[in-house]
Every structure is written in C-alpha cells, then in structure tokens.
Amino acid sequence: MDAQRALELLHMTVFSQSVSPCGKYLAAGNNYGEIAIFSLSAALSSEAKEESKKPVVSFTGRCLSGAGGE
C-alpha cells in the first residue's frame, strides 16, 4: 500500500450506505468517490477471515460526477 492510500484510509468518511433488499449485501460510498459492496453473511460469520471482510467489488464514482450537466 502506498503512502497516499494509507492517508486516504485514515481520513475516509462514509457518506452513504444501504443494505440490499435481500439483506445479503451492504453498499457504502465515501468522500473519495468510491463505492464498495460487502457481503454481510461472509463478513458477519463467526468464522469470518480478514479477506471476507473486504469488499466483494468496489469501483469509483468519479466518472459519474460530471455526467449530464455540462
């Protein structure tokens, strides 16, 4: 992990989160324009390993921020 990413993790603010209708997934968006999807069943399992607590998928929403208004 580079120094910039380490600083981002220390100073991250989650602005939005939502649980899927089925209750299996959590989506969270932060101040860096990143959106991450977590598997709640994997992360909350009594045998959960560190790897299962990481996002199933993540992407940046920055490419969406300029859409439609220019």
PDB file of C-alpha atoms in Angstrom:
ATOM      1  CA  MET A   1       0.000   0.000   0.000  1.00  0.00           C
ATOM      2  CA  ASP A   2       1.393   3.390  -0.939  1.00  0.00           C
ATOM      3  CA  ALA A   3       1.515   6.364   1.422  1.00  0.00           C
ATOM      4  CA  GLN A   4      -1.320   8.218  -0.350  1.00  0.00           C
ATOM      5  CA  ARG A   5      -3.709   5.258   0.002  1.00  0.00           C
ATOM      6  CA  ALA A   6      -2.751   4.853   3.679  1.00  0.00           C
ATOM      7  CA  LEU A   7      -3.655   8.514   4.305  1.00  0.00           C
ATOM      8  CA  GLU A   8      -6.946   8.101   2.452  1.00  0.00           C
ATOM      9  CA  LEU A   9      -7.886   5.163   4.666  1.00  0.00           C
ATOM     10  CA  LEU A  10      -7.122   7.188   7.799  1.00  0.00           C
ATOM     11  CA  HIS A  11      -9.213  10.155   6.654  1.00  0.00           C
ATOM     12  CA  MET A  12     -12.144   8.428   4.977  1.00  0.00           C
ATOM     13  CA  THR A  13     -15.745   9.481   5.586  1.00  0.00           C
ATOM     14  CA  VAL A  14     -18.632   7.221   4.613  1.00  0.00           C
ATOM     15  CA  PHE A  15     -21.411   9.447   3.257  1.00  0.00           C
ATOM     16  CA  SER A  16     -23.952   6.831   2.300  1.00  0.00           C
ATOM     17  CA  GLN A  17     -24.741   3.198   2.984  1.00  0.00           C
ATOM     18  CA  SER A  18     -27.602   0.912   2.085  1.00  0.00           C
ATOM     19  CA  VAL A  19     -28.492  -2.725   2.665  1.00  0.00           C
ATOM     20  CA  SER A  20     -29.780  -4.707  -0.317  1.00  0.00           C
ATOM     21  CA  PRO A  21     -33.461  -5.747  -0.306  1.00  0.00           C
ATOM     22  CA  CYS A  22     -32.423  -9.381   0.275  1.00  0.00           C
ATOM     23  CA  GLY A  23     -30.286  -8.341   3.281  1.00  0.00           C
ATOM     24  CA  LYS A  24     -27.160 -10.084   1.992  1.00  0.00           C
ATOM     25  CA  TYR A  25     -25.153  -7.056   0.835  1.00  0.00           C
ATOM     26  CA  LEU A  26     -24.117  -3.629   2.076  1.00  0.00           C
ATOM     27  CA  ALA A  27     -23.194  -0.824  -0.336  1.00  0.00           C
ATOM     28  CA  ALA A  28     -21.177   2.111   1.014  1.00  0.00           C
ATOM     29  CA  GLY A  29     -19.909   5.298  -0.644  1.00  0.00           C
ATOM     30  CA  ASN A  30     -17.123   7.512   0.696  1.00  0.00           C
ATOM     31  CA  ASN A  31     -15.672  11.007   0.245  1.00  0.00           C
ATOM     32  CA  TYR A  32     -13.167   9.752  -2.368  1.00  0.00           C
ATOM     33  CA  GLY A  33     -15.956   8.791  -4.767  1.00  0.00           C
ATOM     34  CA  GLU A  34     -15.503   5.084  -4.096  1.00  0.00           C
ATOM     35  CA  ILE A  35     -18.415   2.679  -3.822  1.00  0.00           C
ATOM     36  CA  ALA A  36     -17.890  -0.729  -2.215  1.00  0.00           C
ATOM     37  CA  ILE A  37     -20.209  -3.728  -1.972  1.00  0.00           C
ATOM     38  CA  PHE A  38     -19.750  -6.027   1.036  1.00  0.00           C
ATOM     39  CA  SER A  39     -21.196  -9.492   1.634  1.00  0.00           C
ATOM     40  CA  LEU A  40     -22.812  -9.259   5.066  1.00  0.00           C
ATOM     41  CA  SER A  41     -23.177 -13.016   5.502  1.00  0.00           C
ATOM     42  CA  ALA A  42     -19.468 -13.568   4.803  1.00  0.00           C
ATOM     43  CA  ALA A  43     -18.265 -10.647   6.931  1.00  0.00           C
ATOM     44  CA  LEU A  44     -20.507 -11.399   9.927  1.00  0.00           C
ATOM     45  CA  SER A  45     -19.903 -15.141  10.002  1.00  0.00           C
ATOM     46  CA  SER A  46     -18.420 -16.445  13.252  1.00  0.00           C
ATOM     47  CA  GLU A  47     -15.608 -17.954  11.164  1.00  0.00           C
ATOM     48  CA  ALA A  48     -15.014 -14.818   9.059  1.00  0.00           C
ATOM     49  CA  LYS A  49     -11.435 -14.264   7.981  1.00  0.00           C
ATOM     50  CA  GLU A  50      -9.976 -10.824   7.212  1.00  0.00           C
ATOM     51  CA  GLU A  51     -10.339 -11.475   3.474  1.00  0.00           C
ATOM     52  CA  SER A  52     -14.115 -11.978   3.779  1.00  0.00           C
ATOM     53  CA  LYS A  53     -14.451  -8.576   5.485  1.00  0.00           C
ATOM     54  CA  LYS A  54     -13.154  -6.809   2.365  1.00  0.00           C
ATOM     55  CA  PRO A  55     -15.489  -5.603  -0.402  1.00  0.00           C
ATOM     56  CA  VAL A  56     -16.792  -8.158  -2.876  1.00  0.00           C
ATOM     57  CA  VAL A  57     -16.477  -5.443  -5.520  1.00  0.00           C
ATOM     58  CA  SER A  58     -15.528  -1.770  -5.465  1.00  0.00           C
ATOM     59  CA  PHE A  59     -15.354   0.988  -8.040  1.00  0.00           C
ATOM     60  CA  THR A  60     -15.014   4.722  -8.259  1.00  0.00           C
ATOM     61  CA  GLY A  61     -17.954   7.004  -8.878  1.00  0.00           C
ATOM     62  CA  ARG A  62     -15.758   9.871 -10.074  1.00  0.00           C
ATOM     63  CA  CYS A  63     -16.533   9.087 -13.695  1.00  0.00           C
ATOM     64  CA  LEU A  64     -20.230   9.694 -12.916  1.00  0.00           C
ATOM     65  CA  SER A  65     -19.781  13.059 -11.210  1.00  0.00           C
ATOM     66  CA  GLY A  66     -19.630  15.136 -14.404  1.00  0.00           C
ATOM     67  CA  ALA A  67     -22.343  13.327 -16.324  1.00  0.00           C
ATOM     68  CA  GLY A  68     -25.371  15.163 -17.635  1.00  0.00           C
ATOM     69  CA  GLY A  69     -24.662  18.725 -16.635  1.00  0.00           C
ATOM     70  CA  GLU A  70     -22.029  20.109 -18.943  1.00  0.00           C
TER      71      GLU A  70
END
